[in-house]
Coordinates of C-alpha atoms in Angstrom, one line a residue:
M1 CA 0.0 0.0 0.0
R2 CA 1.0 3.6 -0.5
V3 CA 1.7 5.6 2.6
R4 CA 2.7 9.3 3.2
V5 CA 5.4 10.4 5.6
E6 CA 4.3 13.0 8.0
A7 CA 7.5 13.4 10.0
R8 CA 10.9 11.8 10.5
E9 CA 12.8 11.6 13.8
V10 CA 16.5 10.8 13.9
Y11 CA 18.1 10.1 17.3
W12 CA 21.2 8.0 16.6
R13 CA 22.7 6.4 13.5
W14 CA 21.2 3.2 14.6
Y15 CA 17.8 4.5 15.8
G16 CA 15.2 6.7 14.1
K17 CA 11.5 6.8 13.3
L18 CA 9.1 7.6 10.4
L19 CA 5.7 9.0 11.4
L20 CA 3.0 8.2 8.8
E21 CA 0.0 10.2 8.1
D22 CA -2.2 7.3 9.0
G23 CA -0.9 7.4 12.6
R24 CA 1.5 4.5 12.3
T25 CA 5.2 4.7 13.3
L26 CA 8.0 2.8 11.5
I27 CA 11.2 2.0 13.5
L28 CA 14.4 2.0 11.5
P29 CA 18.0 3.2 11.7
G30 CA 18.6 6.9 11.7
D31 CA 21.0 6.5 8.8
I32 CA 18.0 5.5 6.6
A33 CA 15.3 7.6 8.1
K34 CA 17.2 10.8 7.5
W35 CA 17.0 10.3 3.7
V36 CA 13.2 10.2 3.6
R37 CA 11.6 13.5 3.0
E38 CA 8.6 14.7 4.9
G39 CA 5.5 14.4 2.7
E40 CA 7.1 11.8 0.5
E41 CA 5.0 8.8 -0.7
L42 CA 6.3 5.3 0.0
R43 CA 5.2 1.7 -0.6
L44 CA 4.7 -0.2 2.7
V45 CA 4.2 -4.0 2.9
T46 CA 3.2 -5.4 6.3
R47 CA 0.8 -8.0 7.7
S48 CA 0.7 -6.4 11.1
R49 CA -2.0 -3.9 12.2
A50 CA 0.1 -2.6 15.0
R51 CA 0.5 1.2 15.3
V52 CA 4.3 0.9 15.9
L53 CA 6.1 -1.4 13.4
D54 CA 9.5 -2.6 14.5
W55 CA 12.0 -3.3 11.8
D56 CA 11.2 -7.0 11.5
D57 CA 7.5 -6.1 10.8
Y58 CA 7.6 -4.5 7.4
H59 CA 9.1 -3.9 3.9
L60 CA 9.5 -0.3 2.7
E61 CA 10.5 1.1 -0.7
R62 CA 10.2 4.2 -2.8
T63 CA 7.5 4.4 -5.5
D64 CA 10.1 3.7 -8.2
G65 CA 10.9 0.4 -6.5
T66 CA 14.1 1.4 -4.8
P67 CA 14.3 -0.7 -1.5
L68 CA 14.6 1.2 1.8
W69 CA 14.0 -1.6 4.3
P70 CA 15.1 -4.3 5.2
P71 CA 18.6 -3.1 4.5
F72 CA 21.1 -4.6 2.1
S73 CA 22.5 -7.9 3.3
K74 CA 24.4 -10.6 1.4
E75 CA 26.0 -13.9 2.4
V76 CA 29.3 -14.5 0.6
E77 CA 32.0 -17.1 0.5
H78 CA 35.5 -15.9 -0.1
P79 CA 37.8 -18.7 -1.2
R80 CA 41.5 -18.1 -1.0
Q81 CA 43.3 -19.8 -3.9
G82 CA 47.0 -20.8 -3.9
F83 CA 49.2 -20.3 -6.9
S84 CA 47.8 -23.4 -8.5
G85 CA 44.3 -22.0 -8.4
R86 CA 42.7 -24.5 -5.9
A87 CA 41.0 -23.2 -2.8
L88 CA 43.2 -23.6 0.2
Y89 CA 40.7 -22.2 2.7
R90 CA 37.7 -19.9 2.5
Y91 CA 35.9 -17.3 4.6
H92 CA 32.2 -17.3 5.3
L93 CA 31.0 -13.8 5.5
R94 CA 28.0 -11.5 5.6
A95 CA 28.0 -8.0 4.2
R96 CA 25.2 -5.8 5.5
E97 CA 24.4 -2.2 6.3
A98 CA 25.3 -1.3 9.9
R99 CA 22.0 -1.2 11.9
Y100 CA 22.9 -2.0 15.6
E101 CA 24.7 0.2 18.0
S102 CA 27.3 -2.6 18.3
D103 CA 27.9 -2.3 14.5
F104 CA 28.8 1.3 14.9
E105 CA 31.0 0.7 17.9
A106 CA 32.9 -1.9 15.8
V107 CA 33.2 0.7 13.0
A108 CA 34.7 3.1 15.5
E109 CA 37.2 0.6 16.7
L110 CA 38.2 -0.3 13.1
E111 CA 38.4 3.4 12.1
Q112 CA 41.5 3.9 14.2
Y113 CA 43.3 1.6 11.8
H114 CA 42.4 3.7 8.7
Y115 CA 45.5 5.1 7.0
A116 CA 44.0 8.5 6.4
S117 CA 42.6 9.2 9.8
D118 CA 43.5 12.7 11.1
H119 CA 42.3 12.0 14.6
E120 CA 44.1 10.3 17.5
T121 CA 40.7 9.4 18.9
V122 CA 38.1 8.5 16.3
A123 CA 34.7 8.7 18.0
L124 CA 32.6 10.9 20.3
W125 CA 30.5 9.4 23.1
R126 CA 27.8 10.9 25.3
C127 CA 27.4 10.0 28.8
P128 CA 24.0 10.0 30.5
D129 CA 24.8 13.3 32.3
G130 CA 25.4 14.9 28.9
E131 CA 29.3 14.9 29.1
V132 CA 30.8 14.3 25.6
K133 CA 34.1 12.2 25.6
A134 CA 36.4 11.4 22.7
A135 CA 37.7 7.8 22.7
N136 CA 38.3 4.9 20.4
T137 CA 36.2 2.5 22.5
R138 CA 33.4 3.0 24.9
P139 CA 34.7 5.2 27.7
P140 CA 33.7 5.0 31.4
C141 CA 31.1 7.5 32.6
K142 CA 30.4 8.7 36.2
S143 CA 27.1 6.8 36.0
G144 CA 25.5 4.6 33.3
A145 CA 27.0 3.7 30.0
A146 CA 28.2 6.0 27.2
R147 CA 26.5 6.0 23.9
L148 CA 28.3 6.4 20.6
L149 CA 27.4 10.0 19.4
E150 CA 29.4 10.2 16.2
I151 CA 32.4 8.7 14.2
R152 CA 34.8 11.5 13.6
G153 CA 35.6 12.1 10.0
S154 CA 32.2 10.9 8.8
T155 CA 29.4 13.2 7.9
P156 CA 25.6 13.0 8.5
A157 CA 25.4 11.8 4.9
S158 CA 27.7 8.7 5.4
R159 CA 26.4 5.2 5.1
F160 CA 28.3 2.1 6.4
L161 CA 28.5 -1.4 5.1
I162 CA 30.1 -3.9 7.5
L163 CA 31.7 -7.2 6.8
E164 CA 31.3 -9.9 9.5
L165 CA 32.5 -13.5 9.9
T166 CA 29.6 -15.9 10.0
E167 CA 32.0 -18.8 10.7
R168 CA 34.9 -17.9 12.9
L169 CA 37.3 -19.3 15.5
P170 CA 36.6 -18.2 19.1
F171 CA 39.4 -15.7 19.1
E172 CA 38.5 -14.0 15.8
P173 CA 36.6 -10.8 15.7
R174 CA 33.0 -10.7 14.5
I175 CA 33.3 -7.7 12.2
V176 CA 36.5 -7.7 10.2
G177 CA 36.0 -4.6 8.0
Y178 CA 33.7 -1.9 6.8
I179 CA 33.2 0.5 3.8
R180 CA 31.7 4.0 4.0
L181 CA 29.8 5.5 1.1
D182 CA 29.2 9.3 0.9
P183 CA 27.8 11.6 -1.7
P184 CA 30.4 13.1 -4.1
I185 CA 32.5 16.0 -2.7
P186 CA 31.2 19.4 -3.9
K187 CA 34.2 20.4 -6.1
M188 CA 37.1 18.6 -7.7
H189 CA 40.0 20.2 -9.7
R190 CA 42.8 18.3 -11.5
R191 CA 46.6 18.8 -11.3
L192 CA 48.4 17.9 -14.5
P193 CA 51.9 16.4 -14.5
N194 CA 53.3 19.9 -15.4
G195 CA 51.6 21.4 -12.4
E196 CA 48.8 23.2 -14.2
V197 CA 45.4 23.0 -12.5
V198 CA 42.2 22.3 -14.5
R199 CA 39.2 23.5 -12.6
D200 CA 35.9 21.4 -12.3
I201 CA 37.4 18.4 -14.1
R202 CA 34.5 16.1 -13.4
E203 CA 32.0 18.3 -15.2
R204 CA 34.3 18.2 -18.3
V205 CA 34.0 14.4 -18.5
F206 CA 30.6 13.6 -17.0
P207 CA 27.2 15.4 -16.8
K208 CA 27.2 18.1 -14.0
D209 CA 24.0 16.7 -12.5
W210 CA 25.8 13.4 -11.7
F211 CA 27.5 15.3 -8.9
H212 CA 25.1 18.0 -7.9
P213 CA 23.3 18.8 -5.7
T214 CA 25.5 17.0 -3.2
F215 CA 26.0 17.2 0.6
D216 CA 27.6 20.6 1.1
L217 CA 27.1 21.6 4.7
K218 CA 29.9 24.2 4.5
E219 CA 28.1 26.1 1.7
A220 CA 24.8 25.9 3.6
L221 CA 26.5 27.4 6.7
Q222 CA 27.9 30.2 4.6
D223 CA 24.5 30.9 3.0
A224 CA 22.8 30.9 6.5
Q225 CA 25.5 33.2 7.8
N226 CA 25.2 35.6 4.8
E227 CA 21.3 35.7 5.1
G228 CA 21.6 36.3 8.9
E229 CA 19.9 33.0 9.7
L230 CA 22.8 31.3 11.4
N231 CA 21.9 32.4 14.9
E232 CA 18.2 31.5 14.3
T233 CA 18.5 28.3 12.5
D234 CA 18.8 25.1 14.4
W235 CA 21.8 23.1 13.4
R236 CA 19.7 19.9 13.0
E237 CA 17.2 21.7 10.8
L238 CA 20.0 23.0 8.7
T239 CA 21.5 19.5 8.3
E240 CA 18.1 18.1 7.3
R241 CA 17.6 20.8 4.7
V242 CA 21.0 19.9 3.1
L243 CA 20.3 16.2 3.2
D244 CA 16.9 16.8 1.5
R245 CA 18.6 18.5 -1.4
V246 CA 21.1 15.8 -2.2
E247 CA 20.2 13.9 -5.4
T248 CA 23.3 12.7 -7.4
A249 CA 24.0 9.9 -9.9
A250 CA 27.4 9.2 -8.2
A251 CA 28.6 7.8 -4.9
R252 CA 32.0 8.2 -3.3
I253 CA 33.8 5.6 -1.3
A254 CA 35.2 7.5 1.6
R255 CA 36.7 4.7 3.7
V256 CA 37.7 1.1 3.3
V257 CA 39.0 -0.4 6.5
V258 CA 39.9 -4.0 7.1
H259 CA 41.1 -5.4 10.3
P260 CA 45.0 -5.4 10.1
D261 CA 45.2 -9.3 10.5
Y262 CA 43.0 -9.9 7.5
R263 CA 44.2 -7.2 5.0
S264 CA 46.5 -9.6 3.0
D265 CA 43.6 -11.9 2.1
G266 CA 41.7 -9.8 -0.4
L267 CA 38.9 -8.6 1.9
G268 CA 39.5 -5.0 0.9
A269 CA 38.8 -5.7 -2.8
L270 CA 35.8 -7.9 -1.8
L271 CA 34.4 -5.0 0.3
V272 CA 34.7 -2.6 -2.6
R273 CA 32.9 -5.1 -5.0
L274 CA 30.1 -5.5 -2.5
A275 CA 29.8 -1.7 -2.2
L276 CA 29.4 -1.4 -5.9
E277 CA 26.5 -3.9 -5.7
W278 CA 25.0 -1.9 -2.8
A279 CA 25.2 1.4 -4.7
R280 CA 23.8 -0.2 -7.9
G281 CA 20.8 -1.9 -6.2
R282 CA 20.0 0.5 -3.4
R283 CA 21.3 3.8 -4.9
V284 CA 23.1 4.6 -1.7
P285 CA 23.8 6.9 0.0
E286 CA 20.7 8.9 -0.6
M287 CA 18.7 6.3 -2.5
R288 CA 17.0 8.8 -4.9
R289 CA 18.6 8.4 -8.3
E290 CA 20.2 5.6 -10.3
K291 CA 23.9 5.6 -9.8
H292 CA 26.0 5.8 -12.9
L293 CA 29.5 6.0 -11.2
V294 CA 31.3 5.2 -7.9
C295 CA 34.5 7.0 -7.3
T296 CA 37.1 7.3 -4.7
I297 CA 40.0 9.7 -3.7
A298 CA 42.7 7.4 -2.3
Q299 CA 46.4 8.2 -1.8
M300 CA 47.0 4.6 -0.7
A301 CA 45.9 3.4 -4.3
R302 CA 49.5 4.3 -5.3
F303 CA 50.9 1.7 -3.0
H304 CA 48.2 -0.9 -3.0
P305 CA 46.1 -2.2 -6.0
F306 CA 42.9 -3.4 -4.2
F307 CA 40.7 -0.8 -5.9
E308 CA 42.1 -1.7 -9.3
K309 CA 41.6 -5.4 -8.4
A310 CA 37.9 -4.5 -7.9
G311 CA 37.7 -3.0 -11.4
F312 CA 38.3 0.6 -10.6
R313 CA 40.3 2.8 -13.1
Y314 CA 42.6 5.7 -12.4
L315 CA 41.3 9.0 -13.8
W316 CA 43.5 11.8 -12.6
D317 CA 45.1 13.5 -9.6
T318 CA 43.2 16.2 -7.7
A319 CA 44.7 19.7 -7.3
S320 CA 46.2 18.5 -4.0
G321 CA 47.8 15.5 -5.7
R322 CA 45.6 12.7 -4.6
P323 CA 44.6 10.0 -7.1
V324 CA 41.0 9.7 -8.2
L325 CA 39.7 6.3 -9.4
A326 CA 36.2 5.4 -10.7
Y327 CA 34.1 2.5 -11.5
A328 CA 31.4 2.8 -14.2
L329 CA 28.0 1.2 -13.1
T330 CA 26.2 1.9 -16.4
K331 CA 26.9 1.8 -20.1
E332 CA 26.8 5.6 -20.3
A333 CA 29.5 6.0 -17.7
E334 CA 31.6 3.3 -19.4
D335 CA 31.4 5.2 -22.8
R336 CA 32.3 8.5 -21.1
M337 CA 35.3 7.0 -19.4
A338 CA 36.3 5.3 -22.6
R339 CA 36.2 8.6 -24.5
F340 CA 38.3 10.3 -21.8
F341 CA 41.0 7.6 -22.0
A342 CA 41.0 7.9 -25.8
E343 CA 41.1 11.8 -26.0
D344 CA 42.9 13.1 -23.0
P345 CA 46.7 13.2 -23.6
V346 CA 47.7 12.1 -20.0
A347 CA 45.0 9.5 -19.7
R348 CA 45.9 8.1 -23.0
K349 CA 49.3 7.2 -21.6
H350 CA 48.3 5.6 -18.3
Q351 CA 44.9 4.1 -19.6
G352 CA 43.5 3.9 -16.1
K353 CA 46.3 2.0 -14.5
L354 CA 48.0 3.6 -11.4
Y355 CA 49.6 0.9 -9.4
R356 CA 52.8 -0.8 -10.6
P357 CA 54.4 -3.7 -8.7
R358 CA 58.0 -2.8 -7.9
Y359 CA 59.7 -5.8 -6.2
G360 CA 60.0 -7.8 -9.5
K361 CA 62.3 -10.8 -10.1
V362 CA 65.4 -11.7 -8.2
A363 CA 68.6 -13.1 -9.6
P364 CA 67.8 -16.8 -9.2
L365 CA 70.0 -19.7 -8.3
L366 CA 71.9 -20.9 -11.3
G367 CA 71.0 -24.5 -10.8
P368 CA 69.6 -27.0 -8.3
L369 CA 70.6 -27.1 -4.7
R370 CA 71.7 -30.7 -4.0
L371 CA 72.8 -33.0 -1.2
V372 CA 74.8 -36.0 -2.6
N373 CA 75.4 -39.0 -0.3
V374 CA 75.5 -36.7 2.7
D375 CA 76.2 -37.9 6.2
K376 CA 76.0 -35.8 9.3
A377 CA 76.5 -36.8 12.9
Y378 CA 76.8 -34.9 16.2
E379 CA 78.5 -36.0 19.4
S380 CA 78.5 -34.5 22.9
V381 CA 79.9 -35.5 26.3
L382 CA 77.6 -35.4 29.3
D383 CA 79.2 -35.3 32.8
L384 CA 78.1 -34.3 36.3
E385 CA 80.9 -31.8 37.0
G386 CA 79.8 -28.6 38.4
L387 CA 76.3 -29.7 39.2
P388 CA 74.7 -29.2 42.7
E389 CA 75.0 -32.2 45.0
E390 CA 71.2 -32.7 45.0
V391 CA 71.0 -32.8 41.2
R392 CA 74.0 -35.3 41.0
E393 CA 72.3 -37.6 43.4
V394 CA 69.1 -37.7 41.4
L395 CA 71.0 -38.3 38.1
L396 CA 73.2 -41.1 39.7
A397 CA 70.0 -42.7 41.0
F398 CA 68.9 -43.0 37.4
G399 CA 72.3 -44.4 36.4
V400 CA 73.3 -41.3 34.6
K401 CA 77.1 -40.9 34.7
R402 CA 79.7 -39.4 32.4
R403 CA 79.0 -40.6 28.9
R404 CA 79.5 -39.8 25.2
I405 CA 76.4 -39.3 23.0
E406 CA 77.0 -39.9 19.4
R407 CA 74.0 -39.4 17.0
A408 CA 73.8 -39.9 13.3
V409 CA 71.4 -37.3 12.1
L410 CA 71.6 -37.8 8.4
R411 CA 73.0 -40.9 6.5
G412 CA 73.5 -41.2 2.8
V413 CA 71.1 -38.4 1.9
N414 CA 70.4 -37.6 -1.7
V415 CA 67.9 -34.8 -2.3
A416 CA 67.6 -31.8 -4.7
F417 CA 65.9 -28.5 -4.5
P418 CA 65.2 -27.0 -8.0
P419 CA 65.8 -23.3 -8.5
G420 CA 62.6 -21.3 -8.0
S421 CA 60.8 -24.1 -6.2
V422 CA 59.1 -24.3 -2.8
S423 CA 60.1 -27.2 -0.5
V424 CA 58.9 -28.0 2.9
L425 CA 60.9 -30.1 5.4
W426 CA 58.5 -32.3 7.4
G427 CA 59.2 -34.5 10.4
A428 CA 59.2 -34.8 14.1
S429 CA 61.0 -32.4 16.4
G430 CA 64.7 -33.5 16.6
A431 CA 64.5 -35.6 13.4
G432 CA 67.1 -33.5 11.5
K433 CA 65.2 -30.7 9.8
T434 CA 67.3 -27.9 11.3
T435 CA 70.5 -29.9 10.6
L436 CA 69.5 -30.1 6.9
L437 CA 68.9 -26.4 6.8
R438 CA 72.3 -25.7 8.4
L439 CA 73.9 -27.9 5.6
L440 CA 72.1 -25.8 3.0
L441 CA 73.4 -22.7 4.7
G442 CA 77.0 -23.8 4.5
E443 CA 77.9 -26.1 7.4
P444 CA 80.1 -28.9 6.1
P445 CA 78.8 -32.4 6.1
D446 CA 80.8 -35.3 7.6
A447 CA 80.7 -37.2 4.2
G448 CA 79.3 -36.5 0.8
E449 CA 78.7 -33.2 -0.9
V450 CA 76.4 -30.2 -0.7
V451 CA 76.2 -28.6 -4.1
R452 CA 75.3 -24.9 -3.6
P453 CA 75.0 -22.9 -6.9
E454 CA 75.8 -19.2 -6.8
G455 CA 73.2 -16.9 -5.5
R456 CA 72.3 -14.7 -2.5
V457 CA 71.2 -16.7 0.6
A458 CA 69.0 -15.4 3.4
A459 CA 68.1 -17.5 6.4
Y460 CA 66.1 -17.5 9.6
L461 CA 67.0 -20.2 12.0
P462 CA 65.5 -19.0 15.3
G463 CA 68.2 -18.8 18.0
E464 CA 71.0 -19.4 15.5
V465 CA 70.7 -17.2 12.4
E466 CA 68.4 -14.3 12.7
P467 CA 68.1 -10.9 10.9
E468 CA 68.9 -8.0 13.2
L469 CA 65.7 -6.1 13.9
G470 CA 67.4 -2.9 15.0
G471 CA 65.7 0.2 16.4
R472 CA 64.2 1.6 13.2
A473 CA 60.6 1.7 12.2
V474 CA 59.3 -1.3 10.3
L475 CA 58.7 0.4 7.0
E476 CA 62.0 2.4 7.3
A477 CA 64.0 -0.8 7.9
V478 CA 62.6 -2.7 4.9
Y479 CA 62.8 0.4 2.7
E480 CA 66.5 1.0 3.5
K481 CA 67.3 -2.5 2.3
L482 CA 65.2 -2.3 -0.9
G483 CA 65.6 1.4 -1.7
D484 CA 62.0 1.5 -3.0
V485 CA 59.1 2.3 -0.6
T486 CA 56.5 0.7 -2.9
A487 CA 58.4 -2.6 -3.0
A488 CA 58.8 -2.4 0.8
I489 CA 55.1 -2.1 1.2
E490 CA 54.6 -5.1 -1.2
V491 CA 56.9 -7.2 1.1
L492 CA 55.2 -6.1 4.3
N493 CA 51.8 -6.9 2.8
R494 CA 52.8 -10.4 1.7
V495 CA 54.2 -11.4 5.2
G496 CA 51.0 -10.2 6.9
L497 CA 52.1 -6.8 8.2
S498 CA 49.5 -4.8 6.3
D499 CA 48.7 -2.2 9.0
A500 CA 50.2 1.3 8.3
V501 CA 50.1 1.9 12.1
L502 CA 52.6 -1.0 12.5
W503 CA 54.8 0.3 9.8
R504 CA 55.9 3.1 12.1
A505 CA 56.4 0.9 15.1
R506 CA 59.9 -0.2 16.4
A507 CA 60.8 -3.8 17.1
K508 CA 60.3 -3.4 20.8
E509 CA 56.7 -2.4 20.2
L510 CA 55.8 -5.6 18.3
S511 CA 54.5 -8.8 19.5
T512 CA 56.4 -12.1 19.1
G513 CA 54.4 -13.0 16.0
Q514 CA 54.8 -9.6 14.5
K515 CA 58.6 -9.8 15.1
E516 CA 58.6 -13.1 13.2
R517 CA 56.9 -11.5 10.2
F518 CA 59.2 -8.5 10.4
R519 CA 62.2 -10.9 10.2
L520 CA 60.6 -12.5 7.1
A521 CA 60.2 -9.1 5.5
L522 CA 63.8 -8.2 6.2
L523 CA 65.0 -11.4 4.6
L524 CA 62.9 -10.8 1.5
A525 CA 64.2 -7.2 1.3
E526 CA 67.6 -8.7 0.7
R527 CA 66.2 -10.1 -2.6
P528 CA 67.7 -13.6 -2.0
A529 CA 67.9 -16.3 -4.6
L530 CA 67.6 -18.8 -1.7
L531 CA 65.5 -18.4 1.4
L532 CA 65.8 -20.8 4.3
V533 CA 63.3 -20.7 7.2
D534 CA 63.2 -22.9 10.2
E535 CA 59.8 -23.5 12.0
L536 CA 57.9 -21.1 9.7
A537 CA 55.0 -19.3 11.5
A538 CA 55.8 -21.0 14.7
H539 CA 54.5 -18.0 16.8
L540 CA 51.3 -17.4 14.8
D541 CA 47.8 -18.6 15.4
L542 CA 46.3 -21.0 12.9
A543 CA 44.4 -18.4 10.8
T544 CA 47.3 -15.9 10.6
A545 CA 49.9 -18.7 9.9
R546 CA 47.8 -19.9 7.0
R547 CA 47.5 -16.4 5.6
V548 CA 51.2 -15.7 5.9
A549 CA 52.2 -19.1 4.4
R550 CA 49.9 -18.5 1.4
G551 CA 51.2 -15.0 0.9
L552 CA 54.9 -16.1 1.2
S553 CA 54.4 -19.0 -1.2
Q554 CA 52.9 -16.8 -3.9
F555 CA 55.4 -14.0 -3.4
V556 CA 58.6 -16.2 -3.7
R557 CA 57.2 -17.9 -6.8
E558 CA 56.5 -14.6 -8.5
A559 CA 60.0 -13.3 -7.6
G560 CA 61.8 -16.6 -8.5
I561 CA 63.1 -17.2 -5.0
T562 CA 63.9 -20.8 -4.0
L563 CA 62.2 -21.4 -0.6
V564 CA 63.1 -24.2 1.8
A565 CA 61.0 -24.1 5.0
A566 CA 60.8 -26.4 7.9
T567 CA 57.4 -26.7 9.7
H568 CA 55.5 -29.1 11.8
R569 CA 52.1 -27.4 11.2
P570 CA 49.7 -29.0 8.6
E571 CA 47.9 -25.7 7.8
V572 CA 51.3 -24.1 7.0
L573 CA 52.2 -27.1 4.8
E574 CA 49.0 -26.9 2.9
A575 CA 49.0 -23.1 2.4
L576 CA 52.6 -23.2 1.0
E577 CA 51.6 -25.6 -1.7
P578 CA 55.1 -27.0 -1.9
D579 CA 56.6 -28.4 -5.1
Q580 CA 58.0 -31.1 -2.9
V581 CA 57.8 -32.3 0.7
V582 CA 61.1 -33.6 2.1
Y583 CA 60.5 -36.0 4.9
V584 CA 63.2 -36.1 7.6
G585 CA 63.2 -39.2 9.7
Y586 CA 66.0 -39.9 12.2
G587 CA 68.8 -40.4 9.7
S588 CA 66.9 -40.9 6.4
V589 CA 65.5 -38.3 4.1
W590 CA 63.1 -38.9 1.2
A591 CA 61.3 -36.3 -1.1
E592 CA 57.9 -36.5 -2.5
D593 CA 56.8 -34.5 -5.6
Q594 CA 53.6 -32.6 -4.7
T595 CA 52.7 -31.2 -8.1
S596 CA 50.5 -34.3 -8.9
L597 CA 48.6 -33.8 -5.7
R598 CA 47.4 -30.3 -6.3
S599 CA 44.2 -31.4 -7.9
T600 CA 43.0 -32.6 -4.5
Q601 CA 41.8 -30.5 -1.7
S602 CA 44.7 -31.0 0.7
I603 CA 48.3 -32.0 0.8
R604 CA 48.7 -35.1 3.0
P605 CA 52.2 -36.5 3.7
R606 CA 52.7 -40.0 2.5
R607 CA 55.5 -42.5 3.1
R608 CA 56.4 -43.2 -0.5
G609 CA 58.8 -40.8 -2.2
T610 CA 60.9 -40.1 -5.2
G611 CA 64.1 -39.2 -3.3
I612 CA 66.3 -41.9 -1.8
G613 CA 67.7 -42.1 1.7
S614 CA 69.3 -44.9 3.7
G615 CA 69.2 -45.5 7.4

């Protein structure tokens, strides 16, 4: 049925009301209620005769069919493929518009991780006594609980789409990211490579009414001041008037924030693609006109390609030097962008591509790394000299006296590691994995030969060979080794250090797991031909270890680095997708080619192998 809106009431982003002329009241979030004009006709579907309809009681849309309520929600699976293309693991997620107070609190907590945040504290909270506090999480009040008043940096026109894990481990967060859509900014000028500024660049490429009238509170305040209304006009009424005027054919992605632990797994690009669907189907943020274009202004797009992975194309730099990227939702927008790339002299050169990977290929090993009939044994002498009397008595009671321990760790080992391959050493603790890595690093065997072709070697054997972390900031340390900040960011992203806040941290400020990833980044920054890692991801939780192993495996293959890594964790073995698994078992070593197993869903160690070992 058709209903007419008599009034709207907006209390919080998550709570508002629409008062209908027939006397009924619709409960819905303030972020949606504020976009409905008083006197507007809507279509209402409900089976209830109640005078107050809660948000599970009705469906609401505009007369042109644009849905207003229930809000956008979509269940998605996000499989993460290895280099071979098969799914190693997958995320089960729900993308939906923020609607609960807890949703906006999660947004506030995530906002502090946004690269472009200008605020040390990102939210304003109101206590029951009226006191307003700035904090990143709910602050204490003298009495009662604080309520989230506003997320700093957002505007009254902002809409939020959150991404939540529907299947998660007990320690994982519920909400792992959000994206914020706003109306277009009021003005945009372009800076050319020669420094010249072209005014109103958007209106030269697209129709003016795609971007106007937009949300321009600054202009409205100036008009009110010029007319002498500022002191007489209530701030809320002024904001409502500005919101009522907004009617554009474009939307702007103002924020994309993913939890730091999940940034290297493609969730940013996924969020952007979901936001495009949200804008196309719901016409957000104001839900009044068909959307032709979604754009963003993002300095980070120079250093990370997730917008381009979602299909965005680089247009130009703003007058302040920030890149503008856009996605065409309609054929008309596609045609206008195609014309721009064909006719504009600067755009004709870049053709919409902004990000360029910089790490590239390394100088590879010149041949296979081989162990030929290798023996390796260790001996040690245990005695009781210097021990406390009580300790000696206990040891003597068990028959432990001075004795020589001789242990053959490797016997007649023959194994090869092809250049550019990924190999995993697999076996029980103490079986000889670390010994084999030491031999590859340069320790001489007792018998046989280790053939090491020329090439730079980098190694991380905890407690024995470790890169020095030093006192520099994370990004600074990696950048100094590579001499290229974009390449440094590529490396940090691949080892799971994708949080810009952490990039400015020193080693002493990192957790044990973060230090392990920092060391991996420093090793990769040496651009080695051969990378040796013992107990890879030993200090990481299951989910993070899997992400880091997958990212490392893809990175070294792209760069041509030969990786030999020891692990005892099945999830790390599977995510690495090794070319071979080298089983180390108390003297013997045998290798199994894994390439034939990649059509299956998992890599499972088997006893039979292609290498030969004797024991």
